[in-house]
Amino acid sequence: MNKVVGRVSETERDEIQALFERRNGLNELAKVLTPDNIELYEKLVKDLGKTGSDFQNWWSRMAAKYSWESDENGHWEIDFNTCLISLIVPS
């Protein structure tokens, strides 16, 4: 099931888009970085943790602010072009 449950402002969209892109970039870097460079590896792990936490906190804040419909088996997705939030529930 894919159901539109809300919309965020362009500013809010920009915030989650930046976190989304950062998280994806860090995940790609993690695929090629080895723990040989301990300092850089530890920085990556720390940054991944913080970015993941910031990403989840954004969703939690917006869900509370806008009272989006939810489902225990589902998750929300954003359309970066329209700022629409959809609830995605597996069939």
PDB file of N, CA and C in Angstrom:
ATOM      1  N   MET A   1       0.839  -1.177   0.000  1.00  0.00           N
ATOM      2  CA  MET A   1       0.000   0.000   0.000  1.00  0.00           C
ATOM      3  C   MET A   1       0.884   1.241   0.000  1.00  0.00           C
ATOM      4  N   ASN A   2       0.497   2.206  -0.767  1.00  0.00           N
ATOM      5  CA  ASN A   2       1.213   3.474  -0.854  1.00  0.00           C
ATOM      6  C   ASN A   2       0.154   4.567  -0.757  1.00  0.00           C
ATOM      7  N   LYS A   3       0.164   5.327   0.348  1.00  0.00           N
ATOM      8  CA  LYS A   3      -0.886   6.314   0.602  1.00  0.00           C
ATOM      9  C   LYS A   3      -0.264   7.643   1.036  1.00  0.00           C
ATOM     10  N   VAL A   4      -0.639   8.724   0.378  1.00  0.00           N
ATOM     11  CA  VAL A   4      -0.155  10.049   0.779  1.00  0.00           C
ATOM     12  C   VAL A   4      -0.802  10.403   2.118  1.00  0.00           C
ATOM     13  N   VAL A   5       0.045  10.746   3.100  1.00  0.00           N
ATOM     14  CA  VAL A   5      -0.458  11.048   4.444  1.00  0.00           C
ATOM     15  C   VAL A   5      -0.138  12.470   4.901  1.00  0.00           C
ATOM     16  N   GLY A   6       0.590  13.228   4.080  1.00  0.00           N
ATOM     17  CA  GLY A   6       0.904  14.587   4.492  1.00  0.00           C
ATOM     18  C   GLY A   6       1.862  15.282   3.555  1.00  0.00           C
ATOM     19  N   ARG A   7       2.260  16.460   3.973  1.00  0.00           N
ATOM     20  CA  ARG A   7       3.180  17.292   3.206  1.00  0.00           C
ATOM     21  C   ARG A   7       4.044  18.063   4.205  1.00  0.00           C
ATOM     22  N   VAL A   8       5.279  18.332   3.812  1.00  0.00           N
ATOM     23  CA  VAL A   8       6.168  19.166   4.631  1.00  0.00           C
ATOM     24  C   VAL A   8       6.497  20.432   3.852  1.00  0.00           C
ATOM     25  N   SER A   9       7.037  21.407   4.555  1.00  0.00           N
ATOM     26  CA  SER A   9       7.444  22.649   3.893  1.00  0.00           C
ATOM     27  C   SER A   9       8.702  22.403   3.063  1.00  0.00           C
ATOM     28  N   GLU A  10       9.004  23.334   2.188  1.00  0.00           N
ATOM     29  CA  GLU A  10      10.222  23.215   1.383  1.00  0.00           C
ATOM     30  C   GLU A  10      11.465  23.240   2.267  1.00  0.00           C
ATOM     31  N   THR A  11      11.440  24.019   3.316  1.00  0.00           N
ATOM     32  CA  THR A  11      12.565  24.081   4.252  1.00  0.00           C
ATOM     33  C   THR A  11      12.761  22.740   4.942  1.00  0.00           C
ATOM     34  N   GLU A  12      11.653  22.135   5.368  1.00  0.00           N
ATOM     35  CA  GLU A  12      11.727  20.819   6.008  1.00  0.00           C
ATOM     36  C   GLU A  12      12.201  19.771   5.004  1.00  0.00           C
ATOM     37  N   ARG A  13      11.730  19.864   3.776  1.00  0.00           N
ATOM     38  CA  ARG A  13      12.168  18.956   2.718  1.00  0.00           C
ATOM     39  C   ARG A  13      13.667  19.084   2.490  1.00  0.00           C
ATOM     40  N   ASP A  14      14.155  20.308   2.455  1.00  0.00           N
ATOM     41  CA  ASP A  14      15.585  20.531   2.232  1.00  0.00           C
ATOM     42  C   ASP A  14      16.421  19.914   3.350  1.00  0.00           C
ATOM     43  N   GLU A  15      15.904  19.991   4.568  1.00  0.00           N
ATOM     44  CA  GLU A  15      16.621  19.431   5.717  1.00  0.00           C
ATOM     45  C   GLU A  15      16.758  17.908   5.585  1.00  0.00           C
ATOM     46  N   ILE A  16      15.663  17.214   5.272  1.00  0.00           N
ATOM     47  CA  ILE A  16      15.736  15.751   5.172  1.00  0.00           C
ATOM     48  C   ILE A  16      16.486  15.329   3.913  1.00  0.00           C
ATOM     49  N   GLN A  17      16.403  16.118   2.856  1.00  0.00           N
ATOM     50  CA  GLN A  17      17.126  15.773   1.634  1.00  0.00           C
ATOM     51  C   GLN A  17      18.631  15.843   1.870  1.00  0.00           C
ATOM     52  N   ALA A  18      19.079  16.847   2.604  1.00  0.00           N
ATOM     53  CA  ALA A  18      20.510  16.962   2.920  1.00  0.00           C
ATOM     54  C   ALA A  18      20.970  15.770   3.765  1.00  0.00           C
ATOM     55  N   LEU A  19      20.152  15.376   4.741  1.00  0.00           N
ATOM     56  CA  LEU A  19      20.496  14.220   5.572  1.00  0.00           C
ATOM     57  C   LEU A  19      20.492  12.929   4.749  1.00  0.00           C
ATOM     58  N   PHE A  20      19.506  12.799   3.866  1.00  0.00           N
ATOM     59  CA  PHE A  20      19.392  11.625   2.998  1.00  0.00           C
ATOM     60  C   PHE A  20      20.641  11.493   2.116  1.00  0.00           C
ATOM     61  N   GLU A  21      21.038  12.603   1.497  1.00  0.00           N
ATOM     62  CA  GLU A  21      22.214  12.575   0.617  1.00  0.00           C
ATOM     63  C   GLU A  21      23.490  12.324   1.402  1.00  0.00           C
ATOM     64  N   ARG A  22      23.590  12.909   2.581  1.00  0.00           N
ATOM     65  CA  ARG A  22      24.781  12.695   3.412  1.00  0.00           C
ATOM     66  C   ARG A  22      24.866  11.236   3.840  1.00  0.00           C
ATOM     67  N   ARG A  23      23.745  10.682   4.299  1.00  0.00           N
ATOM     68  CA  ARG A  23      23.722   9.286   4.732  1.00  0.00           C
ATOM     69  C   ARG A  23      24.117   8.355   3.583  1.00  0.00           C
ATOM     70  N   ASN A  24      23.575   8.592   2.401  1.00  0.00           N
ATOM     71  CA  ASN A  24      23.910   7.762   1.242  1.00  0.00           C
ATOM     72  C   ASN A  24      25.383   7.881   0.887  1.00  0.00           C
ATOM     73  N   GLY A  25      25.918   9.091   0.930  1.00  0.00           N
ATOM     74  CA  GLY A  25      27.333   9.298   0.638  1.00  0.00           C
ATOM     75  C   GLY A  25      28.232   8.593   1.642  1.00  0.00           C
ATOM     76  N   LEU A  26      27.882   8.677   2.912  1.00  0.00           N
ATOM     77  CA  LEU A  26      28.666   8.003   3.948  1.00  0.00           C
ATOM     78  C   LEU A  26      28.587   6.489   3.794  1.00  0.00           C
ATOM     79  N   ASN A  27      27.413   5.974   3.441  1.00  0.00           N
ATOM     80  CA  ASN A  27      27.274   4.530   3.221  1.00  0.00           C
ATOM     81  C   ASN A  27      28.129   4.062   2.052  1.00  0.00           C
ATOM     82  N   GLU A  28      28.209   4.863   1.000  1.00  0.00           N
ATOM     83  CA  GLU A  28      29.064   4.518  -0.144  1.00  0.00           C
ATOM     84  C   GLU A  28      30.534   4.539   0.265  1.00  0.00           C
ATOM     85  N   LEU A  29      30.912   5.538   1.047  1.00  0.00           N
ATOM     86  CA  LEU A  29      32.289   5.628   1.525  1.00  0.00           C
ATOM     87  C   LEU A  29      32.633   4.434   2.413  1.00  0.00           C
ATOM     88  N   ALA A  30      31.677   4.016   3.224  1.00  0.00           N
ATOM     89  CA  ALA A  30      31.915   2.886   4.124  1.00  0.00           C
ATOM     90  C   ALA A  30      32.202   1.599   3.345  1.00  0.00           C
ATOM     91  N   LYS A  31      31.683   1.492   2.133  1.00  0.00           N
ATOM     92  CA  LYS A  31      31.902   0.299   1.320  1.00  0.00           C
ATOM     93  C   LYS A  31      33.351   0.181   0.843  1.00  0.00           C
ATOM     94  N   VAL A  32      34.032   1.304   0.707  1.00  0.00           N
ATOM     95  CA  VAL A  32      35.389   1.273   0.168  1.00  0.00           C
ATOM     96  C   VAL A  32      36.462   1.569   1.218  1.00  0.00           C
ATOM     97  N   LEU A  33      36.073   2.128   2.342  1.00  0.00           N
ATOM     98  CA  LEU A  33      37.039   2.475   3.383  1.00  0.00           C
ATOM     99  C   LEU A  33      37.330   1.257   4.246  1.00  0.00           C
ATOM    100  N   THR A  34      38.591   1.041   4.502  1.00  0.00           N
ATOM    101  CA  THR A  34      38.984  -0.065   5.376  1.00  0.00           C
ATOM    102  C   THR A  34      39.422   0.494   6.717  1.00  0.00           C
ATOM    103  N   PRO A  35      39.382  -0.338   7.748  1.00  0.00           N
ATOM    104  CA  PRO A  35      39.789   0.135   9.076  1.00  0.00           C
ATOM    105  C   PRO A  35      41.297   0.381   9.199  1.00  0.00           C
ATOM    106  N   ASP A  36      42.041   0.260   8.098  1.00  0.00           N
ATOM    107  CA  ASP A  36      43.490   0.497   8.154  1.00  0.00           C
ATOM    108  C   ASP A  36      43.812   1.902   8.643  1.00  0.00           C
ATOM    109  N   ASN A  37      43.048   2.879   8.179  1.00  0.00           N
ATOM    110  CA  ASN A  37      43.214   4.257   8.628  1.00  0.00           C
ATOM    111  C   ASN A  37      42.247   4.464   9.792  1.00  0.00           C
ATOM    112  N   ILE A  38      42.705   4.143  10.976  1.00  0.00           N
ATOM    113  CA  ILE A  38      41.848   4.110  12.158  1.00  0.00           C
ATOM    114  C   ILE A  38      41.152   5.456  12.407  1.00  0.00           C
ATOM    115  N   GLU A  39      41.898   6.533  12.286  1.00  0.00           N
ATOM    116  CA  GLU A  39      41.328   7.859  12.559  1.00  0.00           C
ATOM    117  C   GLU A  39      40.171   8.173  11.600  1.00  0.00           C
ATOM    118  N   LEU A  40      40.385   7.953  10.323  1.00  0.00           N
ATOM    119  CA  LEU A  40      39.348   8.227   9.332  1.00  0.00           C
ATOM    120  C   LEU A  40      38.171   7.265   9.493  1.00  0.00           C
ATOM    121  N   TYR A  41      38.468   6.002   9.765  1.00  0.00           N
ATOM    122  CA  TYR A  41      37.427   4.996   9.953  1.00  0.00           C
ATOM    123  C   TYR A  41      36.543   5.359  11.152  1.00  0.00           C
ATOM    124  N   GLU A  42      37.156   5.750  12.255  1.00  0.00           N
ATOM    125  CA  GLU A  42      36.387   6.123  13.444  1.00  0.00           C
ATOM    126  C   GLU A  42      35.541   7.369  13.190  1.00  0.00           C
ATOM    127  N   LYS A  43      36.064   8.320  12.437  1.00  0.00           N
ATOM    128  CA  LYS A  43      35.300   9.512  12.080  1.00  0.00           C
ATOM    129  C   LYS A  43      34.090   9.137  11.234  1.00  0.00           C
ATOM    130  N   LEU A  44      34.281   8.227  10.290  1.00  0.00           N
ATOM    131  CA  LEU A  44      33.179   7.778   9.440  1.00  0.00           C
ATOM    132  C   LEU A  44      32.094   7.099  10.279  1.00  0.00           C
ATOM    133  N   VAL A  45      32.500   6.202  11.163  1.00  0.00           N
ATOM    134  CA  VAL A  45      31.534   5.483  11.996  1.00  0.00           C
ATOM    135  C   VAL A  45      30.750   6.472  12.864  1.00  0.00           C
ATOM    136  N   LYS A  46      31.453   7.440  13.448  1.00  0.00           N
ATOM    137  CA  LYS A  46      30.796   8.442  14.283  1.00  0.00           C
ATOM    138  C   LYS A  46      29.823   9.284  13.453  1.00  0.00           C
ATOM    139  N   ASP A  47      30.251   9.704  12.277  1.00  0.00           N
ATOM    140  CA  ASP A  47      29.416  10.525  11.399  1.00  0.00           C
ATOM    141  C   ASP A  47      28.196   9.741  10.910  1.00  0.00           C
ATOM    142  N   LEU A  48      28.397   8.478  10.585  1.00  0.00           N
ATOM    143  CA  LEU A  48      27.268   7.632  10.177  1.00  0.00           C
ATOM    144  C   LEU A  48      26.235   7.533  11.293  1.00  0.00           C
ATOM    145  N   GLY A  49      26.696   7.348  12.515  1.00  0.00           N
ATOM    146  CA  GLY A  49      25.795   7.254  13.664  1.00  0.00           C
ATOM    147  C   GLY A  49      25.015   8.536  13.884  1.00  0.00           C
ATOM    148  N   LYS A  50      25.714   9.670  13.835  1.00  0.00           N
ATOM    149  CA  LYS A  50      25.059  10.954  14.050  1.00  0.00           C
ATOM    150  C   LYS A  50      24.074  11.264  12.927  1.00  0.00           C
ATOM    151  N   THR A  51      24.473  11.012  11.695  1.00  0.00           N
ATOM    152  CA  THR A  51      23.597  11.292  10.555  1.00  0.00           C
ATOM    153  C   THR A  51      22.364  10.392  10.599  1.00  0.00           C
ATOM    154  N   GLY A  52      22.555   9.122  10.930  1.00  0.00           N
ATOM    155  CA  GLY A  52      21.423   8.204  11.053  1.00  0.00           C
ATOM    156  C   GLY A  52      20.460   8.641  12.138  1.00  0.00           C
ATOM    157  N   SER A  53      21.005   9.085  13.251  1.00  0.00           N
ATOM    158  CA  SER A  53      20.186   9.570  14.355  1.00  0.00           C
ATOM    159  C   SER A  53      19.437  10.843  13.964  1.00  0.00           C
ATOM    160  N   ASP A  54      20.132  11.787  13.320  1.00  0.00           N
ATOM    161  CA  ASP A  54      19.487  13.025  12.857  1.00  0.00           C
ATOM    162  C   ASP A  54      18.378  12.725  11.852  1.00  0.00           C
ATOM    163  N   PHE A  55      18.616  11.752  10.974  1.00  0.00           N
ATOM    164  CA  PHE A  55      17.641  11.346   9.970  1.00  0.00           C
ATOM    165  C   PHE A  55      16.379  10.805  10.650  1.00  0.00           C
ATOM    166  N   GLN A  56      16.563   9.894  11.600  1.00  0.00           N
ATOM    167  CA  GLN A  56      15.412   9.310  12.308  1.00  0.00           C
ATOM    168  C   GLN A  56      14.693  10.359  13.148  1.00  0.00           C
ATOM    169  N   ASN A  57      15.450  11.250  13.779  1.00  0.00           N
ATOM    170  CA  ASN A  57      14.831  12.310  14.587  1.00  0.00           C
ATOM    171  C   ASN A  57      13.978  13.234  13.735  1.00  0.00           C
ATOM    172  N   TRP A  58      14.412  13.517  12.498  1.00  0.00           N
ATOM    173  CA  TRP A  58      13.619  14.356  11.602  1.00  0.00           C
ATOM    174  C   TRP A  58      12.259  13.707  11.367  1.00  0.00           C
ATOM    175  N   TRP A  59      12.263  12.411  11.036  1.00  0.00           N
ATOM    176  CA  TRP A  59      10.997  11.708  10.790  1.00  0.00           C
ATOM    177  C   TRP A  59      10.118  11.719  12.037  1.00  0.00           C
ATOM    178  N   SER A  60      10.685  11.504  13.191  1.00  0.00           N
ATOM    179  CA  SER A  60       9.918  11.498  14.436  1.00  0.00           C
ATOM    180  C   SER A  60       9.319  12.874  14.721  1.00  0.00           C
ATOM    181  N   ARG A  61      10.121  13.935  14.542  1.00  0.00           N
ATOM    182  CA  ARG A  61       9.628  15.304  14.768  1.00  0.00           C
ATOM    183  C   ARG A  61       8.491  15.646  13.821  1.00  0.00           C
ATOM    184  N   MET A  62       8.670  15.332  12.544  1.00  0.00           N
ATOM    185  CA  MET A  62       7.649  15.680  11.553  1.00  0.00           C
ATOM    186  C   MET A  62       6.372  14.864  11.762  1.00  0.00           C
ATOM    187  N   ALA A  63       6.524  13.588  12.122  1.00  0.00           N
ATOM    188  CA  ALA A  63       5.350  12.746  12.372  1.00  0.00           C
ATOM    189  C   ALA A  63       4.540  13.297  13.539  1.00  0.00           C
ATOM    190  N   ALA A  64       5.237  13.749  14.572  1.00  0.00           N
ATOM    191  CA  ALA A  64       4.544  14.335  15.723  1.00  0.00           C
ATOM    192  C   ALA A  64       3.917  15.676  15.358  1.00  0.00           C
ATOM    193  N   LYS A  65       4.647  16.489  14.622  1.00  0.00           N
ATOM    194  CA  LYS A  65       4.158  17.811  14.232  1.00  0.00           C
ATOM    195  C   LYS A  65       2.907  17.728  13.362  1.00  0.00           C
ATOM    196  N   TYR A  66       2.911  16.819  12.400  1.00  0.00           N
ATOM    197  CA  TYR A  66       1.826  16.747  11.422  1.00  0.00           C
ATOM    198  C   TYR A  66       0.834  15.606  11.677  1.00  0.00           C
ATOM    199  N   SER A  67       1.075  14.795  12.698  1.00  0.00           N
ATOM    200  CA  SER A  67       0.179  13.681  13.054  1.00  0.00           C
ATOM    201  C   SER A  67      -0.109  12.766  11.868  1.00  0.00           C
ATOM    202  N   TRP A  68       0.958  12.315  11.217  1.00  0.00           N
ATOM    203  CA  TRP A  68       0.799  11.437  10.064  1.00  0.00           C
ATOM    204  C   TRP A  68       0.250  10.083  10.484  1.00  0.00           C
ATOM    205  N   GLU A  69      -0.559   9.514   9.616  1.00  0.00           N
ATOM    206  CA  GLU A  69      -1.011   8.140   9.791  1.00  0.00           C
ATOM    207  C   GLU A  69       0.225   7.243   9.736  1.00  0.00           C
ATOM    208  N   SER A  70       0.209   6.177  10.530  1.00  0.00           N
ATOM    209  CA  SER A  70       1.343   5.255  10.531  1.00  0.00           C
ATOM    210  C   SER A  70       0.831   3.821  10.563  1.00  0.00           C
ATOM    211  N   ASP A  71       1.739   2.892  10.427  1.00  0.00           N
ATOM    212  CA  ASP A  71       1.429   1.467  10.473  1.00  0.00           C
ATOM    213  C   ASP A  71       2.647   0.767  11.041  1.00  0.00           C
ATOM    214  N   GLU A  72       2.409  -0.170  11.922  1.00  0.00           N
ATOM    215  CA  GLU A  72       3.528  -0.863  12.581  1.00  0.00           C
ATOM    216  C   GLU A  72       4.434  -1.577  11.586  1.00  0.00           C
ATOM    217  N   ASN A  73       3.912  -1.982  10.447  1.00  0.00           N
ATOM    218  CA  ASN A  73       4.713  -2.665   9.429  1.00  0.00           C
ATOM    219  C   ASN A  73       5.171  -1.741   8.303  1.00  0.00           C
ATOM    220  N   GLY A  74       4.859  -0.445   8.408  1.00  0.00           N
ATOM    221  CA  GLY A  74       5.151   0.465   7.317  1.00  0.00           C
ATOM    222  C   GLY A  74       6.240   1.467   7.636  1.00  0.00           C
ATOM    223  N   HIS A  75       6.516   2.299   6.657  1.00  0.00           N
ATOM    224  CA  HIS A  75       7.465   3.401   6.829  1.00  0.00           C
ATOM    225  C   HIS A  75       7.018   4.558   5.931  1.00  0.00           C
ATOM    226  N   TRP A  76       7.521   5.738   6.224  1.00  0.00           N
ATOM    227  CA  TRP A  76       7.194   6.905   5.418  1.00  0.00           C
ATOM    228  C   TRP A  76       8.290   7.151   4.392  1.00  0.00           C
ATOM    229  N   GLU A  77       7.896   7.729   3.273  1.00  0.00           N
ATOM    230  CA  GLU A  77       8.841   8.181   2.254  1.00  0.00           C
ATOM    231  C   GLU A  77       8.428   9.569   1.819  1.00  0.00           C
ATOM    232  N   ILE A  78       9.405  10.350   1.386  1.00  0.00           N
ATOM    233  CA  ILE A  78       9.142  11.703   0.905  1.00  0.00           C
ATOM    234  C   ILE A  78       9.423  11.775  -0.587  1.00  0.00           C
ATOM    235  N   ASP A  79       8.581  12.507  -1.289  1.00  0.00           N
ATOM    236  CA  ASP A  79       8.839  12.836  -2.687  1.00  0.00           C
ATOM    237  C   ASP A  79       9.514  14.206  -2.646  1.00  0.00           C
ATOM    238  N   PHE A  80      10.790  14.247  -2.962  1.00  0.00           N
ATOM    239  CA  PHE A  80      11.544  15.498  -2.848  1.00  0.00           C
ATOM    240  C   PHE A  80      11.046  16.567  -3.813  1.00  0.00           C
ATOM    241  N   ASN A  81      10.379  16.180  -4.882  1.00  0.00           N
ATOM    242  CA  ASN A  81       9.871  17.164  -5.844  1.00  0.00           C
ATOM    243  C   ASN A  81       8.601  17.854  -5.363  1.00  0.00           C
ATOM    244  N   THR A  82       7.735  17.098  -4.676  1.00  0.00           N
ATOM    245  CA  THR A  82       6.438  17.643  -4.275  1.00  0.00           C
ATOM    246  C   THR A  82       6.307  17.921  -2.789  1.00  0.00           C
ATOM    247  N   CYS A  83       7.247  17.444  -1.991  1.00  0.00           N
ATOM    248  CA  CYS A  83       7.216  17.544  -0.529  1.00  0.00           C
ATOM    249  C   CYS A  83       6.125  16.671   0.100  1.00  0.00           C
ATOM    250  N   LEU A  84       5.542  15.768  -0.679  1.00  0.00           N
ATOM    251  CA  LEU A  84       4.496  14.883  -0.163  1.00  0.00           C
ATOM    252  C   LEU A  84       5.116  13.702   0.585  1.00  0.00           C
ATOM    253  N   ILE A  85       4.443  13.302   1.666  1.00  0.00           N
ATOM    254  CA  ILE A  85       4.863  12.164   2.479  1.00  0.00           C
ATOM    255  C   ILE A  85       3.888  11.028   2.234  1.00  0.00           C
ATOM    256  N   SER A  86       4.432   9.854   1.943  1.00  0.00           N
ATOM    257  CA  SER A  86       3.600   8.680   1.713  1.00  0.00           C
ATOM    258  C   SER A  86       3.900   7.627   2.764  1.00  0.00           C
ATOM    259  N   LEU A  87       2.855   6.915   3.152  1.00  0.00           N
ATOM    260  CA  LEU A  87       2.999   5.764   4.026  1.00  0.00           C
ATOM    261  C   LEU A  87       3.100   4.544   3.124  1.00  0.00           C
ATOM    262  N   ILE A  88       4.182   3.779   3.299  1.00  0.00           N
ATOM    263  CA  ILE A  88       4.429   2.586   2.502  1.00  0.00           C
ATOM    264  C   ILE A  88       4.266   1.385   3.418  1.00  0.00           C
ATOM    265  N   VAL A  89       3.285   0.533   3.081  1.00  0.00           N
ATOM    266  CA  VAL A  89       3.041  -0.686   3.871  1.00  0.00           C
ATOM    267  C   VAL A  89       3.121  -1.872   2.921  1.00  0.00           C
ATOM    268  N   PRO A  90       3.970  -2.859   3.250  1.00  0.00           N
ATOM    269  CA  PRO A  90       4.061  -4.031   2.374  1.00  0.00           C
ATOM    270  C   PRO A  90       2.725  -4.777   2.307  1.00  0.00           C
ATOM    271  N   SER A  91       2.442  -5.323   1.163  1.00  0.00           N
ATOM    272  CA  SER A  91       1.179  -6.067   0.978  1.00  0.00           C
ATOM    273  C   SER A  91       1.250  -7.443   1.583  1.00  0.00           C
TER     274      SER A  91
END
